[in-house]
Each structure stands twice: as C-alpha cells, then as structure tokens.
C-alpha cells in the first residue's frame, strides 16, 4: 500500500469480498463494517465441483499405498473423504497427516480421530510444512488437490526426491457473476488467482477505473499485475498480517480517519 498513488486514496463506502459470508458474528469483516459504517458484501467468485469416481479411477491411484496425506484446504478434506467413501476406503490408524494451518487441522477432525503423533501442522503457507517433509522424507505422500493449484509443494517434493502422488479430486471453476454486472463497489478483495480469472471470464471488458483492488498473498498480487490492473491494497504486510488489517489501514487513510 505504501506505493499506492495519492489519487487512489478515495473514500470507501462499499467492499466486495470474494469469499463466502462468514458464519461467525464476531468476524473481523463484520466488525470492520460496523466500525467504519461500510457496506461489505460476500460472494464466492469460484465454484468447486468434485471429480466423479469414474474420473478419479482413471488416475490409477492406490490411496492405501501411501503413508501420509497433505491437506491444504477444507475443500481438499471434504472431497478426499468423499472419494474414500465412494471406494469404501478407511484410513489406517498409522496414517500421517500434514495440514497447512490450524484451521485445516481442526476441520480434519470432522472425519477422523486425530492422534497428535500423526499430525503435523503449519502456520499458514505450504512453506511451513517443508521442514516436516524433510524430517519425514521416507514417507509416501498423497497430495489431494484441485486441477488448479500452486506449484510449491510438488516442486519441493520433486527437488528433494521425496515420493509423492498428486491426486486431482475436485475442479475449480469460475462462478456465474452475471447478476453483479451493474453493481459497483469501491474495493474488490481477492484471495486467489482463480478469483481474478473468474472476474475476467465473467466480465471480459472489466475496466478498473476508481475501483480499488485488494489481494491476499504474493501469487494473488502477481495475478492482479499480470492482468494489467492496479493493486491498491496488498496483504499480508508486516503491519497488517490479515486482509481486514490491510483494508483498515487503507480505509483510515482514504476516509481521513
């Protein structure tokens, strides 16, 4: 945000967050809306569709030949265990799980009883798991993921000669946003390159104009720039580790608060 031109700091009254509406009444977004009298709407820009069992079978993956599973999202967990149910596969007690964050690890408890010695949890990014992979380099890893995913985990595994299998278990597709054609927001907040791809697919003639764009994570930020758009708000930053924190810093300056 420090490189944002001064003429981009215009008052903010409305924000569209490209994620589902949070269920938590204490959500930082709802607190932000109340604190600064903002209209904050939520809309998932992408949709997720499971890979049918017939399509998964074509990948010729024997799940139980693996000794460890990597989970980077709730979607991956849901669709992985749906596949297991379809094929009547039960996870052995000795299976190890590597989760990208506490939230992902907590969600895993929906499906299995977690044993601490079998669970390895990162802070928030795939890089947080690399030391664990190194310490457990003799495991046979399974990486359930979308057909659109980041390259960091596969690249690390290949570079370090660690056995892993990528299993595509769901597809990430642009959602239909046609009802938003005539709706304008001061800020659009994005969390993945897929969200930006959906924006361009739904609105190929999109002109940014005075609309500010916020992006979370380096790959999302780069996707904004790759589309020739202006990145006004970037997170995480040292003084704003969350999207809401970055939004608040910008709002304070733009609204002269």
mmCIF file of C-alpha atoms in Angstrom:
data_model
loop_
_atom_site.group_PDB
_atom_site.id
_atom_site.type_symbol
_atom_site.label_atom_id
_atom_site.label_comp_id
_atom_site.label_asym_id
_atom_site.label_seq_id
_atom_site.Cartn_x
_atom_site.Cartn_y
_atom_site.Cartn_z
ATOM 1 C CA UNK A 1 0.000 0.000 0.000
ATOM 2 C CA UNK A 2 2.953 2.323 0.565
ATOM 3 C CA UNK A 3 3.442 2.592 -3.222
ATOM 4 C CA UNK A 4 -0.188 3.448 -3.898
ATOM 5 C CA UNK A 5 -0.521 6.815 -5.718
ATOM 6 C CA UNK A 6 -2.204 9.521 -3.641
ATOM 7 C CA UNK A 7 -5.039 9.915 -6.152
ATOM 8 C CA UNK A 8 -6.055 6.276 -5.456
ATOM 9 C CA UNK A 9 -6.965 7.129 -1.848
ATOM 10 C CA UNK A 10 -10.636 7.945 -2.345
ATOM 11 C CA UNK A 11 -13.326 7.456 0.322
ATOM 12 C CA UNK A 12 -14.531 3.879 0.804
ATOM 13 C CA UNK A 13 -18.170 3.026 1.450
ATOM 14 C CA UNK A 14 -18.502 -0.456 -0.037
ATOM 15 C CA UNK A 15 -16.396 -3.617 -0.295
ATOM 16 C CA UNK A 16 -16.995 -6.900 -2.096
ATOM 17 C CA UNK A 17 -15.116 -9.829 -0.541
ATOM 18 C CA UNK A 18 -14.696 -12.738 -2.957
ATOM 19 C CA UNK A 19 -15.312 -15.353 -0.282
ATOM 20 C CA UNK A 20 -18.416 -16.904 1.318
ATOM 21 C CA UNK A 21 -20.074 -14.885 4.071
ATOM 22 C CA UNK A 22 -18.576 -15.831 7.459
ATOM 23 C CA UNK A 23 -20.859 -17.571 9.938
ATOM 24 C CA UNK A 24 -19.093 -16.045 12.913
ATOM 25 C CA UNK A 25 -20.941 -12.998 14.259
ATOM 26 C CA UNK A 26 -17.575 -11.782 15.543
ATOM 27 C CA UNK A 27 -15.997 -11.927 12.090
ATOM 28 C CA UNK A 28 -13.342 -9.204 11.589
ATOM 29 C CA UNK A 29 -15.170 -8.197 8.382
ATOM 30 C CA UNK A 30 -18.429 -7.569 10.223
ATOM 31 C CA UNK A 31 -16.558 -5.641 12.906
ATOM 32 C CA UNK A 32 -14.873 -3.565 10.192
ATOM 33 C CA UNK A 33 -18.244 -2.822 8.573
ATOM 34 C CA UNK A 34 -19.731 -1.675 11.871
ATOM 35 C CA UNK A 35 -16.687 0.342 12.956
ATOM 36 C CA UNK A 36 -16.468 2.374 9.726
ATOM 37 C CA UNK A 37 -20.115 2.256 8.635
ATOM 38 C CA UNK A 38 -19.320 0.255 5.488
ATOM 39 C CA UNK A 39 -21.354 -1.976 3.236
ATOM 40 C CA UNK A 40 -19.418 -5.253 2.998
ATOM 41 C CA UNK A 41 -20.846 -7.984 0.785
ATOM 42 C CA UNK A 42 -19.536 -11.507 0.276
ATOM 43 C CA UNK A 43 -19.589 -13.523 -2.905
ATOM 44 C CA UNK A 44 -17.676 -16.646 -3.848
ATOM 45 C CA UNK A 45 -16.054 -15.979 -7.231
ATOM 46 C CA UNK A 46 -15.224 -19.632 -7.815
ATOM 47 C CA UNK A 47 -17.171 -22.849 -7.501
ATOM 48 C CA UNK A 48 -15.857 -26.278 -6.712
ATOM 49 C CA UNK A 49 -17.063 -29.489 -8.336
ATOM 50 C CA UNK A 50 -15.991 -32.978 -7.246
ATOM 51 C CA UNK A 51 -14.154 -35.315 -9.574
ATOM 52 C CA UNK A 52 -16.580 -38.203 -10.266
ATOM 53 C CA UNK A 53 -15.417 -41.668 -9.079
ATOM 54 C CA UNK A 54 -15.092 -42.836 -12.693
ATOM 55 C CA UNK A 55 -12.755 -39.932 -13.479
ATOM 56 C CA UNK A 56 -10.738 -40.493 -10.293
ATOM 57 C CA UNK A 57 -10.306 -44.167 -11.161
ATOM 58 C CA UNK A 58 -8.574 -43.156 -14.401
ATOM 59 C CA UNK A 59 -5.761 -41.606 -12.318
ATOM 60 C CA UNK A 60 -4.893 -45.141 -11.119
ATOM 61 C CA UNK A 61 -4.086 -44.026 -7.586
ATOM 62 C CA UNK A 62 -3.995 -46.542 -4.740
ATOM 63 C CA UNK A 63 -4.728 -44.371 -1.711
ATOM 64 C CA UNK A 64 -3.710 -47.010 0.827
ATOM 65 C CA UNK A 65 -0.258 -47.402 -0.706
ATOM 66 C CA UNK A 66 0.557 -44.003 0.798
ATOM 67 C CA UNK A 67 1.678 -43.371 4.370
ATOM 68 C CA UNK A 68 0.997 -39.614 4.623
ATOM 69 C CA UNK A 69 -1.568 -37.165 3.283
ATOM 70 C CA UNK A 70 -1.127 -33.433 2.676
ATOM 71 C CA UNK A 71 -4.152 -31.182 3.138
ATOM 72 C CA UNK A 72 -4.068 -27.515 2.105
ATOM 73 C CA UNK A 73 -7.793 -26.676 2.345
ATOM 74 C CA UNK A 74 -11.178 -27.713 3.672
ATOM 75 C CA UNK A 75 -12.274 -28.448 0.115
ATOM 76 C CA UNK A 76 -9.454 -30.961 -0.226
ATOM 77 C CA UNK A 77 -10.510 -32.676 3.008
ATOM 78 C CA UNK A 78 -14.199 -32.867 2.048
ATOM 79 C CA UNK A 79 -13.569 -34.208 -1.448
ATOM 80 C CA UNK A 80 -10.860 -36.633 -0.357
ATOM 81 C CA UNK A 81 -13.087 -38.311 2.210
ATOM 82 C CA UNK A 82 -15.969 -38.331 -0.287
ATOM 83 C CA UNK A 83 -13.714 -40.324 -2.639
ATOM 84 C CA UNK A 84 -12.794 -42.651 0.227
ATOM 85 C CA UNK A 85 -16.474 -43.203 0.958
ATOM 86 C CA UNK A 86 -17.215 -43.949 -2.712
ATOM 87 C CA UNK A 87 -14.455 -46.566 -2.797
ATOM 88 C CA UNK A 88 -15.166 -47.852 0.735
ATOM 89 C CA UNK A 89 -11.677 -46.938 1.944
ATOM 90 C CA UNK A 90 -10.982 -46.471 5.658
ATOM 91 C CA UNK A 91 -7.920 -44.569 6.810
ATOM 92 C CA UNK A 92 -5.488 -46.771 8.792
ATOM 93 C CA UNK A 93 -4.656 -45.567 12.313
ATOM 94 C CA UNK A 94 -0.976 -45.140 11.400
ATOM 95 C CA UNK A 95 -1.663 -42.708 8.531
ATOM 96 C CA UNK A 96 0.123 -39.358 8.982
ATOM 97 C CA UNK A 97 -1.497 -36.013 8.124
ATOM 98 C CA UNK A 98 0.256 -32.784 7.155
ATOM 99 C CA UNK A 99 -2.081 -29.758 7.343
ATOM 100 C CA UNK A 100 -1.288 -26.254 6.093
ATOM 101 C CA UNK A 101 -2.867 -24.492 9.106
ATOM 102 C CA UNK A 102 -4.563 -24.950 12.456
ATOM 103 C CA UNK A 103 -7.939 -24.298 10.827
ATOM 104 C CA UNK A 104 -7.373 -27.070 8.305
ATOM 105 C CA UNK A 105 -6.180 -29.459 11.020
ATOM 106 C CA UNK A 106 -9.202 -28.657 13.169
ATOM 107 C CA UNK A 107 -11.530 -29.303 10.225
ATOM 108 C CA UNK A 108 -9.912 -32.708 9.686
ATOM 109 C CA UNK A 109 -11.462 -33.810 12.993
ATOM 110 C CA UNK A 110 -14.801 -33.872 11.197
ATOM 111 C CA UNK A 111 -13.656 -37.118 9.579
ATOM 112 C CA UNK A 112 -11.033 -38.763 11.797
ATOM 113 C CA UNK A 113 -9.871 -39.007 15.381
ATOM 114 C CA UNK A 114 -6.605 -37.104 15.399
ATOM 115 C CA UNK A 115 -3.603 -38.588 17.175
ATOM 116 C CA UNK A 116 -1.035 -35.909 17.926
ATOM 117 C CA UNK A 117 1.940 -38.017 16.886
ATOM 118 C CA UNK A 118 0.368 -38.437 13.441
ATOM 119 C CA UNK A 119 -0.454 -34.758 12.830
ATOM 120 C CA UNK A 120 1.896 -32.051 11.562
ATOM 121 C CA UNK A 121 0.584 -28.506 11.225
ATOM 122 C CA UNK A 122 1.938 -25.398 9.502
ATOM 123 C CA UNK A 123 1.220 -21.770 10.351
ATOM 124 C CA UNK A 124 -0.478 -20.722 7.110
ATOM 125 C CA UNK A 125 1.595 -21.485 4.000
ATOM 126 C CA UNK A 126 2.939 -24.574 2.245
ATOM 127 C CA UNK A 127 6.491 -23.470 3.073
ATOM 128 C CA UNK A 128 5.656 -24.024 6.748
ATOM 129 C CA UNK A 129 5.404 -27.754 6.002
ATOM 130 C CA UNK A 130 8.720 -28.136 4.201
ATOM 131 C CA UNK A 131 10.731 -28.836 7.372
ATOM 132 C CA UNK A 132 8.256 -31.558 8.284
ATOM 133 C CA UNK A 133 8.584 -33.096 4.823
ATOM 134 C CA UNK A 134 12.367 -33.046 5.220
ATOM 135 C CA UNK A 135 12.230 -34.774 8.610
ATOM 136 C CA UNK A 136 9.797 -37.364 7.241
ATOM 137 C CA UNK A 137 11.326 -37.764 3.794
ATOM 138 C CA UNK A 138 10.794 -41.542 3.693
ATOM 139 C CA UNK A 139 7.003 -41.276 3.779
ATOM 140 C CA UNK A 140 4.952 -41.882 0.642
ATOM 141 C CA UNK A 141 2.882 -38.709 0.367
ATOM 142 C CA UNK A 142 -0.518 -38.257 -1.240
ATOM 143 C CA UNK A 143 -1.468 -34.684 -2.188
ATOM 144 C CA UNK A 144 -5.244 -34.380 -2.827
ATOM 145 C CA UNK A 145 -5.852 -31.128 -4.683
ATOM 146 C CA UNK A 146 -7.739 -29.205 -7.361
ATOM 147 C CA UNK A 147 -6.886 -29.154 -11.039
ATOM 148 C CA UNK A 148 -5.800 -25.566 -10.298
ATOM 149 C CA UNK A 149 -3.215 -25.455 -7.534
ATOM 150 C CA UNK A 150 0.040 -23.792 -6.553
ATOM 151 C CA UNK A 151 3.303 -25.399 -7.624
ATOM 152 C CA UNK A 152 5.204 -25.007 -4.342
ATOM 153 C CA UNK A 153 4.536 -28.448 -2.813
ATOM 154 C CA UNK A 154 5.068 -30.558 -5.992
ATOM 155 C CA UNK A 155 8.218 -28.573 -6.822
ATOM 156 C CA UNK A 156 9.638 -29.069 -3.322
ATOM 157 C CA UNK A 157 8.914 -32.810 -3.368
ATOM 158 C CA UNK A 158 10.489 -33.299 -6.782
ATOM 159 C CA UNK A 159 13.523 -31.167 -5.955
ATOM 160 C CA UNK A 160 14.181 -33.135 -2.758
ATOM 161 C CA UNK A 161 13.435 -36.578 -4.154
ATOM 162 C CA UNK A 162 10.501 -37.221 -1.825
ATOM 163 C CA UNK A 163 7.920 -39.762 -3.013
ATOM 164 C CA UNK A 164 4.536 -38.134 -3.586
ATOM 165 C CA UNK A 165 1.434 -38.586 -5.710
ATOM 166 C CA UNK A 166 -0.795 -35.749 -6.811
ATOM 167 C CA UNK A 167 -4.481 -36.710 -6.757
ATOM 168 C CA UNK A 168 -6.910 -34.381 -8.521
ATOM 169 C CA UNK A 169 -10.123 -34.743 -6.548
ATOM 170 C CA UNK A 170 -12.027 -31.554 -7.441
ATOM 171 C CA UNK A 171 -12.236 -28.925 -10.154
ATOM 172 C CA UNK A 172 -12.071 -25.170 -9.509
ATOM 173 C CA UNK A 173 -14.346 -23.259 -11.887
ATOM 174 C CA UNK A 174 -15.460 -19.626 -12.282
ATOM 175 C CA UNK A 175 -18.828 -18.930 -10.644
ATOM 176 C CA UNK A 176 -21.626 -17.159 -12.530
ATOM 177 C CA UNK A 177 -21.390 -13.497 -11.509
ATOM 178 C CA UNK A 178 -23.699 -12.078 -14.176
ATOM 179 C CA UNK A 179 -26.020 -10.584 -11.548
ATOM 180 C CA UNK A 180 -23.177 -8.275 -10.467
ATOM 181 C CA UNK A 181 -22.834 -6.659 -13.898
ATOM 182 C CA UNK A 182 -24.406 -3.372 -12.823
ATOM 183 C CA UNK A 183 -23.220 -3.386 -9.211
ATOM 184 C CA UNK A 184 -20.271 -1.190 -8.279
ATOM 185 C CA UNK A 185 -18.013 -1.475 -5.220
ATOM 186 C CA UNK A 186 -15.229 0.798 -4.015
ATOM 187 C CA UNK A 187 -12.993 -2.202 -3.211
ATOM 188 C CA UNK A 188 -12.832 -5.758 -4.576
ATOM 189 C CA UNK A 189 -10.899 -8.163 -2.326
ATOM 190 C CA UNK A 190 -9.286 -11.263 -3.853
ATOM 191 C CA UNK A 191 -7.634 -14.286 -2.271
ATOM 192 C CA UNK A 192 -6.527 -16.422 -5.214
ATOM 193 C CA UNK A 193 -5.594 -16.142 -8.890
ATOM 194 C CA UNK A 194 -8.722 -18.225 -9.585
ATOM 195 C CA UNK A 195 -10.891 -15.397 -8.257
ATOM 196 C CA UNK A 196 -9.297 -12.942 -10.671
ATOM 197 C CA UNK A 197 -9.666 -15.415 -13.523
ATOM 198 C CA UNK A 198 -13.372 -15.606 -12.698
ATOM 199 C CA UNK A 199 -13.636 -11.794 -12.747
ATOM 200 C CA UNK A 200 -12.137 -11.625 -16.239
ATOM 201 C CA UNK A 201 -14.166 -14.564 -17.536
ATOM 202 C CA UNK A 202 -17.429 -13.087 -16.256
ATOM 203 C CA UNK A 203 -16.543 -9.532 -17.267
ATOM 204 C CA UNK A 204 -14.029 -9.611 -20.155
ATOM 205 C CA UNK A 205 -14.484 -5.847 -20.658
ATOM 206 C CA UNK A 206 -13.886 -5.030 -16.978
ATOM 207 C CA UNK A 207 -12.425 -1.548 -16.529
ATOM 208 C CA UNK A 208 -10.964 -0.875 -13.096
ATOM 209 C CA UNK A 209 -11.351 2.898 -13.062
ATOM 210 C CA UNK A 210 -11.739 4.111 -9.480
ATOM 211 C CA UNK A 211 -12.335 0.605 -8.122
ATOM 212 C CA UNK A 212 -9.609 -0.339 -5.688
ATOM 213 C CA UNK A 213 -8.294 -3.910 -5.685
ATOM 214 C CA UNK A 214 -7.029 -5.755 -2.615
ATOM 215 C CA UNK A 215 -5.125 -9.039 -2.863
ATOM 216 C CA UNK A 216 -4.027 -11.569 -0.260
ATOM 217 C CA UNK A 217 -0.802 -13.456 -0.871
ATOM 218 C CA UNK A 218 2.020 -12.992 -3.388
ATOM 219 C CA UNK A 219 0.507 -15.188 -6.123
ATOM 220 C CA UNK A 220 -2.804 -13.307 -5.980
ATOM 221 C CA UNK A 221 -0.980 -9.970 -6.013
ATOM 222 C CA UNK A 222 1.016 -11.055 -9.057
ATOM 223 C CA UNK A 223 -2.172 -12.195 -10.800
ATOM 224 C CA UNK A 224 -3.577 -8.657 -10.369
ATOM 225 C CA UNK A 225 -0.489 -7.176 -12.004
ATOM 226 C CA UNK A 226 -0.474 -9.790 -14.771
ATOM 227 C CA UNK A 227 -3.956 -8.624 -15.766
ATOM 228 C CA UNK A 228 -2.692 -5.054 -16.038
ATOM 229 C CA UNK A 229 -4.738 -3.943 -13.035
ATOM 230 C CA UNK A 230 -3.652 -1.600 -10.236
ATOM 231 C CA UNK A 231 -3.003 -3.316 -6.908
ATOM 232 C CA UNK A 232 -4.059 -0.810 -4.245
ATOM 233 C CA UNK A 233 -4.052 -2.974 -1.119
ATOM 234 C CA UNK A 234 -1.680 -5.865 -0.521
ATOM 235 C CA UNK A 235 -1.724 -8.353 2.352
ATOM 236 C CA UNK A 236 -0.174 -9.771 4.366
ATOM 237 C CA UNK A 237 2.205 -6.970 5.296
ATOM 238 C CA UNK A 238 4.340 -6.595 8.445
ATOM 239 C CA UNK A 239 1.907 -4.017 9.838
ATOM 240 C CA UNK A 240 -1.188 -5.858 8.514
ATOM 241 C CA UNK A 241 -0.964 -9.677 8.605
ATOM 242 C CA UNK A 242 -4.628 -10.118 7.632
ATOM 243 C CA UNK A 243 -6.815 -8.858 4.798
ATOM 244 C CA UNK A 244 -9.054 -6.981 7.238
ATOM 245 C CA UNK A 245 -5.992 -5.355 8.788
ATOM 246 C CA UNK A 246 -4.771 -4.172 5.389
ATOM 247 C CA UNK A 247 -8.244 -2.920 4.478
ATOM 248 C CA UNK A 248 -8.494 -0.997 7.731
ATOM 249 C CA UNK A 249 -5.161 0.764 7.181
ATOM 250 C CA UNK A 250 -6.272 1.822 3.718
ATOM 251 C CA UNK A 251 -9.743 2.942 4.890
ATOM 252 C CA UNK A 252 -8.269 5.083 7.671
ATOM 253 C CA UNK A 253 -6.152 6.961 5.149
ATOM 254 C CA UNK A 254 -8.725 7.091 2.329
ATOM 255 C CA UNK A 255 -11.543 8.236 4.642
ATOM 256 C CA UNK A 256 -9.306 10.693 6.531
ATOM 257 C CA UNK A 257 -9.864 8.992 9.885
#
